[in-house]
Tab-separated table of N, CA and C and ligand atoms in Angstrom:
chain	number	residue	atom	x	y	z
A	1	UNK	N	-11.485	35.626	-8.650
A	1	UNK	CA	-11.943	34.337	-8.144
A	1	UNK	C	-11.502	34.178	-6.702
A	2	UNK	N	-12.274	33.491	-5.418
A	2	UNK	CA	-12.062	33.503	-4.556
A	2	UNK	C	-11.521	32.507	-3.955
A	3	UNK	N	-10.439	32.568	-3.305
A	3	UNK	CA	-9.249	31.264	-3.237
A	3	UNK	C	-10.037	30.168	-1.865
A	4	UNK	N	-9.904	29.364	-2.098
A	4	UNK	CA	-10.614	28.379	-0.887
A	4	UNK	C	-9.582	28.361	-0.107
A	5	UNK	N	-9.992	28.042	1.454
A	5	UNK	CA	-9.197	27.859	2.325
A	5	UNK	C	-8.021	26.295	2.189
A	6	UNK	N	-6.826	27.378	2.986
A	6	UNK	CA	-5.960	26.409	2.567
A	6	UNK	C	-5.536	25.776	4.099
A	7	UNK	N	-5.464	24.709	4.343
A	7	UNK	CA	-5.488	24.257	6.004
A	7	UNK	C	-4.482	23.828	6.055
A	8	UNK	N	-3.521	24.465	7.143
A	8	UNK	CA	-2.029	23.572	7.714
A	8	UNK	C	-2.530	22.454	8.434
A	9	UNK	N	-2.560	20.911	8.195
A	9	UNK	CA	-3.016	20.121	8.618
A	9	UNK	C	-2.150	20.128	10.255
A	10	UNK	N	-2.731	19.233	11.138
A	10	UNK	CA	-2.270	18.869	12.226
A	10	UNK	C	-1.347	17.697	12.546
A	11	UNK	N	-0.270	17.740	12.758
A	11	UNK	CA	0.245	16.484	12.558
A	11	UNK	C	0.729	15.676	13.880
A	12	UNK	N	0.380	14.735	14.684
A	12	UNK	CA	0.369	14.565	15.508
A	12	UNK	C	1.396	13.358	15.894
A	13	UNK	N	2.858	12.952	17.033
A	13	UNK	CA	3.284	11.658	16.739
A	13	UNK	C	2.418	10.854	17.721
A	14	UNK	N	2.356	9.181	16.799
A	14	UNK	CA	2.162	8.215	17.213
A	14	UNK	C	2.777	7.123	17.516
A	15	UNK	N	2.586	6.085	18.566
A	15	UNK	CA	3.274	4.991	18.864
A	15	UNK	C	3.405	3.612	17.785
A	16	UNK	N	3.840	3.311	17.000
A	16	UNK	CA	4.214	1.557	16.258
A	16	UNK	C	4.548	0.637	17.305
A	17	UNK	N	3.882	-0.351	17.628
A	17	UNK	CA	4.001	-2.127	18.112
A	17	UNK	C	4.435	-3.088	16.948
A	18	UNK	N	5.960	-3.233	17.261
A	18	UNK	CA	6.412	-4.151	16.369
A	18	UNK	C	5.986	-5.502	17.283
A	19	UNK	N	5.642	-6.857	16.193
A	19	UNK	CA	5.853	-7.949	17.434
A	19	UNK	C	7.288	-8.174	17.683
A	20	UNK	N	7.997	-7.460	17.542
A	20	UNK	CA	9.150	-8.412	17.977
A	20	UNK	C	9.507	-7.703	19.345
A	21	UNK	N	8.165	-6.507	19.645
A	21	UNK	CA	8.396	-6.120	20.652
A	21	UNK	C	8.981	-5.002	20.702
A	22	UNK	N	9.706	-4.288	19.922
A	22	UNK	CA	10.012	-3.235	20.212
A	22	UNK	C	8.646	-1.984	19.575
A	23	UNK	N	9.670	-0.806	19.670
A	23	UNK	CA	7.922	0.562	19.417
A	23	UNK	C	9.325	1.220	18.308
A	24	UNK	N	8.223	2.217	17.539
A	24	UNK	CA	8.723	3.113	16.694
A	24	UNK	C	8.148	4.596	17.300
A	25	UNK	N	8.043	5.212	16.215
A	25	UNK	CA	7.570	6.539	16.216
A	25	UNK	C	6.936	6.610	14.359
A	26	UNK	N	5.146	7.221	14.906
A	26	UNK	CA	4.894	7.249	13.258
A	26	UNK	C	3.853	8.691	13.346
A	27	UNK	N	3.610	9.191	12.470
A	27	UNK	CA	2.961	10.290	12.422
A	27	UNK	C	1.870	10.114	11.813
A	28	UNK	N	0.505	11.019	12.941
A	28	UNK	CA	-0.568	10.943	12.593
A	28	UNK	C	-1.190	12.055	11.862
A	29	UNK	N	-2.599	12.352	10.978
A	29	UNK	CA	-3.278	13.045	10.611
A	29	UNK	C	-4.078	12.549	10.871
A	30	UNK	N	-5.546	13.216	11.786
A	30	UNK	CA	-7.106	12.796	11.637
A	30	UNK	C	-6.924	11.185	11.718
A	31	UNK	N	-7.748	10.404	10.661
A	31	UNK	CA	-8.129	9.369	10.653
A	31	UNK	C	-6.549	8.477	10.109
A	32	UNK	N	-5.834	9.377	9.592
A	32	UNK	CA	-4.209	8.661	8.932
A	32	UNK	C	-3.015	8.365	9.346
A	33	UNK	N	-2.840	7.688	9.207
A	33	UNK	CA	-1.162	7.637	9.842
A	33	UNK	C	0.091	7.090	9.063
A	34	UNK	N	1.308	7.544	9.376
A	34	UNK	CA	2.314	7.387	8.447
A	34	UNK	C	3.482	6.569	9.136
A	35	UNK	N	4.136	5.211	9.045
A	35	UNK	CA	5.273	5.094	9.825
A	35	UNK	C	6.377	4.155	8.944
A	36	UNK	N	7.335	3.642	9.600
A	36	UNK	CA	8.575	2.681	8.916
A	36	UNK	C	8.134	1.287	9.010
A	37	UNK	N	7.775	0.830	8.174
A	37	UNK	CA	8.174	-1.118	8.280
A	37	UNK	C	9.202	-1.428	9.086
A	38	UNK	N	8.930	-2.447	9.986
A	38	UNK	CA	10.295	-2.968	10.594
A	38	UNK	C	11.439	-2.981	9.112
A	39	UNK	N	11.078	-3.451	8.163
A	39	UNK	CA	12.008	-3.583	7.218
A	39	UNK	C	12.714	-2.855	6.813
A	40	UNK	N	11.500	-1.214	7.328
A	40	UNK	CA	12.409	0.109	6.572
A	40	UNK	C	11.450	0.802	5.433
A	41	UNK	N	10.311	-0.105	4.980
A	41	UNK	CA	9.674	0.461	3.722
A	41	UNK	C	8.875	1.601	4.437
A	42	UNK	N	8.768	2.504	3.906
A	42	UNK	CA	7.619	3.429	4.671
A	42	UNK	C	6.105	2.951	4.040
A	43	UNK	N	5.387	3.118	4.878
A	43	UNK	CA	4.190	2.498	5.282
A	43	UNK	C	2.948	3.963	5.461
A	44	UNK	N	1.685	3.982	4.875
A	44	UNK	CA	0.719	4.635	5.256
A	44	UNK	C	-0.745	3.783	5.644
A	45	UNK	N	-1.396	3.552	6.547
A	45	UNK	CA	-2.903	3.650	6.660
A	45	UNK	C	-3.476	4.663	6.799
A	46	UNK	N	-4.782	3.434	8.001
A	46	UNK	CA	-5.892	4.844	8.606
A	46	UNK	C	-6.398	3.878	9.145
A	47	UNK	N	-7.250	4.500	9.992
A	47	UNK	CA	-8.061	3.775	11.016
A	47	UNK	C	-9.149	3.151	11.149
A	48	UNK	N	-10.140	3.553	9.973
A	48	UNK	CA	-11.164	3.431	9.036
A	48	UNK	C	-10.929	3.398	7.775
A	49	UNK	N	-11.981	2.449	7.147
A	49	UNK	CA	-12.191	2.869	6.049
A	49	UNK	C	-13.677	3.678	5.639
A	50	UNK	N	-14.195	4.025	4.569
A	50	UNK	CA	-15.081	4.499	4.410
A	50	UNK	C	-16.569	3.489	5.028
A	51	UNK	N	-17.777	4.346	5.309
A	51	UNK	CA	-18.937	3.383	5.662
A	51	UNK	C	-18.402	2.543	7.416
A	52	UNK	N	-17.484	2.942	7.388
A	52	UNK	CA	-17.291	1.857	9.139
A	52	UNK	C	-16.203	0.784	8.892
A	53	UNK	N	-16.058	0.956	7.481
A	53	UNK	CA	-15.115	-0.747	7.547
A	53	UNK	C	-13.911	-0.990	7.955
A	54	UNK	N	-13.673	-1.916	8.226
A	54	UNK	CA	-12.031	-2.056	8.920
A	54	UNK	C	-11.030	-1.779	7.438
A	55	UNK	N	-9.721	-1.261	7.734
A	55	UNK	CA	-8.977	-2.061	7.080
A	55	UNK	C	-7.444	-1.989	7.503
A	56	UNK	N	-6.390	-2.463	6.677
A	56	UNK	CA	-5.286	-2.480	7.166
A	56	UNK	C	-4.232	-2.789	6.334
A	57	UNK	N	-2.847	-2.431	6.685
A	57	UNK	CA	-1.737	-1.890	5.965
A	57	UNK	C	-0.857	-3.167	5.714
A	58	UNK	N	-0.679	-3.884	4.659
A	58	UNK	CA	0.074	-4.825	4.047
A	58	UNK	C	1.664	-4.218	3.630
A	59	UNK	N	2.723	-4.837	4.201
A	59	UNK	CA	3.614	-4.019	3.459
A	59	UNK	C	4.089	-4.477	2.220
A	60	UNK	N	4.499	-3.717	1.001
A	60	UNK	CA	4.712	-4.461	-0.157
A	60	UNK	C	5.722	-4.708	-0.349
A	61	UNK	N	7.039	-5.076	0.215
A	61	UNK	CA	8.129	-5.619	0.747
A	61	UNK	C	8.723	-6.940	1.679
A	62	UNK	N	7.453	-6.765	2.862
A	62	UNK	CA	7.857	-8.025	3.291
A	62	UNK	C	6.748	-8.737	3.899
A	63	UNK	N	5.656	-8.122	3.400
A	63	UNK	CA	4.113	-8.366	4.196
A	63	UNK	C	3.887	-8.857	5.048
A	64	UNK	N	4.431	-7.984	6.042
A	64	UNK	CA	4.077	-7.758	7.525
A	64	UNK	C	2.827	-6.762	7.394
A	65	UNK	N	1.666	-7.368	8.260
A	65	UNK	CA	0.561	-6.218	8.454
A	65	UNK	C	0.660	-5.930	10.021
A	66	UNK	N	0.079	-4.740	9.688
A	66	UNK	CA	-0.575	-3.320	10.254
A	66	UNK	C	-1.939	-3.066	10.223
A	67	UNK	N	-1.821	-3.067	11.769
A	67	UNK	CA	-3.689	-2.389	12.146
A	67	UNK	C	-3.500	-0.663	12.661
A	68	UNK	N	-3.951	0.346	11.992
A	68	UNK	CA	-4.026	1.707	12.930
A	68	UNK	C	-5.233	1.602	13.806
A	69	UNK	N	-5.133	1.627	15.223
A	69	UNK	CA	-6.020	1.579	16.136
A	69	UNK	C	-6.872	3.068	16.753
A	70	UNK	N	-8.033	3.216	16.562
A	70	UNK	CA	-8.762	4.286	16.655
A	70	UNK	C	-9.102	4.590	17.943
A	71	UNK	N	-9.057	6.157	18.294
A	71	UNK	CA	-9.146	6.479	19.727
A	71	UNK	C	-10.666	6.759	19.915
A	72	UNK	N	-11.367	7.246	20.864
A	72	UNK	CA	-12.549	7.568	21.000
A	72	UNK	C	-12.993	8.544	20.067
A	73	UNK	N	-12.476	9.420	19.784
A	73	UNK	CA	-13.199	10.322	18.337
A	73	UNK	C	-12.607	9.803	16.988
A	74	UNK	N	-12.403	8.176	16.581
A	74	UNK	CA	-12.094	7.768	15.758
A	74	UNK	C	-10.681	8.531	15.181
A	75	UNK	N	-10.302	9.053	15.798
A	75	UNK	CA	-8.820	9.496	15.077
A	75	UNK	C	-7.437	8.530	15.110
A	76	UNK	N	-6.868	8.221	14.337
A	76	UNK	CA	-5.483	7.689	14.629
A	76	UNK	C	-4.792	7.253	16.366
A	77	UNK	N	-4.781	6.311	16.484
A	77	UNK	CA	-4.157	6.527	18.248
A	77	UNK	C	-2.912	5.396	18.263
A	78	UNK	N	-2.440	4.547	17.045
A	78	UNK	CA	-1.415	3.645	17.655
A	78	UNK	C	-1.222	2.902	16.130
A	79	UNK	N	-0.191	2.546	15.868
A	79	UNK	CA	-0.244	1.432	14.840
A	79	UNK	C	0.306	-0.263	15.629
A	80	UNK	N	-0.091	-1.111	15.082
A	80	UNK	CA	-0.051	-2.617	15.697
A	80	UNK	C	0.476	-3.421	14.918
A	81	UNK	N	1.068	-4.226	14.706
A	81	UNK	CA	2.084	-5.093	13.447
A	81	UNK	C	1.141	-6.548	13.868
A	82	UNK	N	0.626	-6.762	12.870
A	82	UNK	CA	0.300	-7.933	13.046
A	82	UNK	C	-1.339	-8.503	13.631
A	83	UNK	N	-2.167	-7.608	13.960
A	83	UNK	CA	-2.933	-7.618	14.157
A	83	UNK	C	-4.676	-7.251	12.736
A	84	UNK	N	-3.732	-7.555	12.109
A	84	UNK	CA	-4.979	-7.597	11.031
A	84	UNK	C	-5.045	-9.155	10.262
B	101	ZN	ZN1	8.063	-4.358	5.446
């Protein structure tokens, strides 16, 4: 049987906008991104959802939201606290 390709994804870092003003560090894939809650909870979106739709990252700790902001080839480019 012939094994399908197996892909080392790309993992790229990105910038977090807390409002309280300070920045983090969060890591991107493609359309995904991974970072810390101000609180500490770790946190995943994306930049899209399927079909075009927006969406955005609720945390289930202290629900603070998160917008991941999309660069010109729709990939991951920033996460935003508070902007959804
Ligand atoms: Zn939180």
């Amino acid at each position: 049987m012939k094994s399908l390709p197996d892909h080392k994804l790309k993992l790229r870092p990105i910038k977090v906008e807390y409002l309280s003003g300070s920045t983090g560090d969060g890591t991107a894939e493609g359309n995904n991104a991974a970072w810390a809650c101000e609180c500490g909870a770790l946190l995943v979106g994306r930049c899209y959802f399927q079909f075009g739709h927006q969406c955005h990252t609720t945390c289930t700790s202290c629900s603070r939201t998160y917008r991941v902001t999309a660069d010109a080839k729709k990939k991951a480019a920033t996460v935003v606290e508070g902007a959804a």
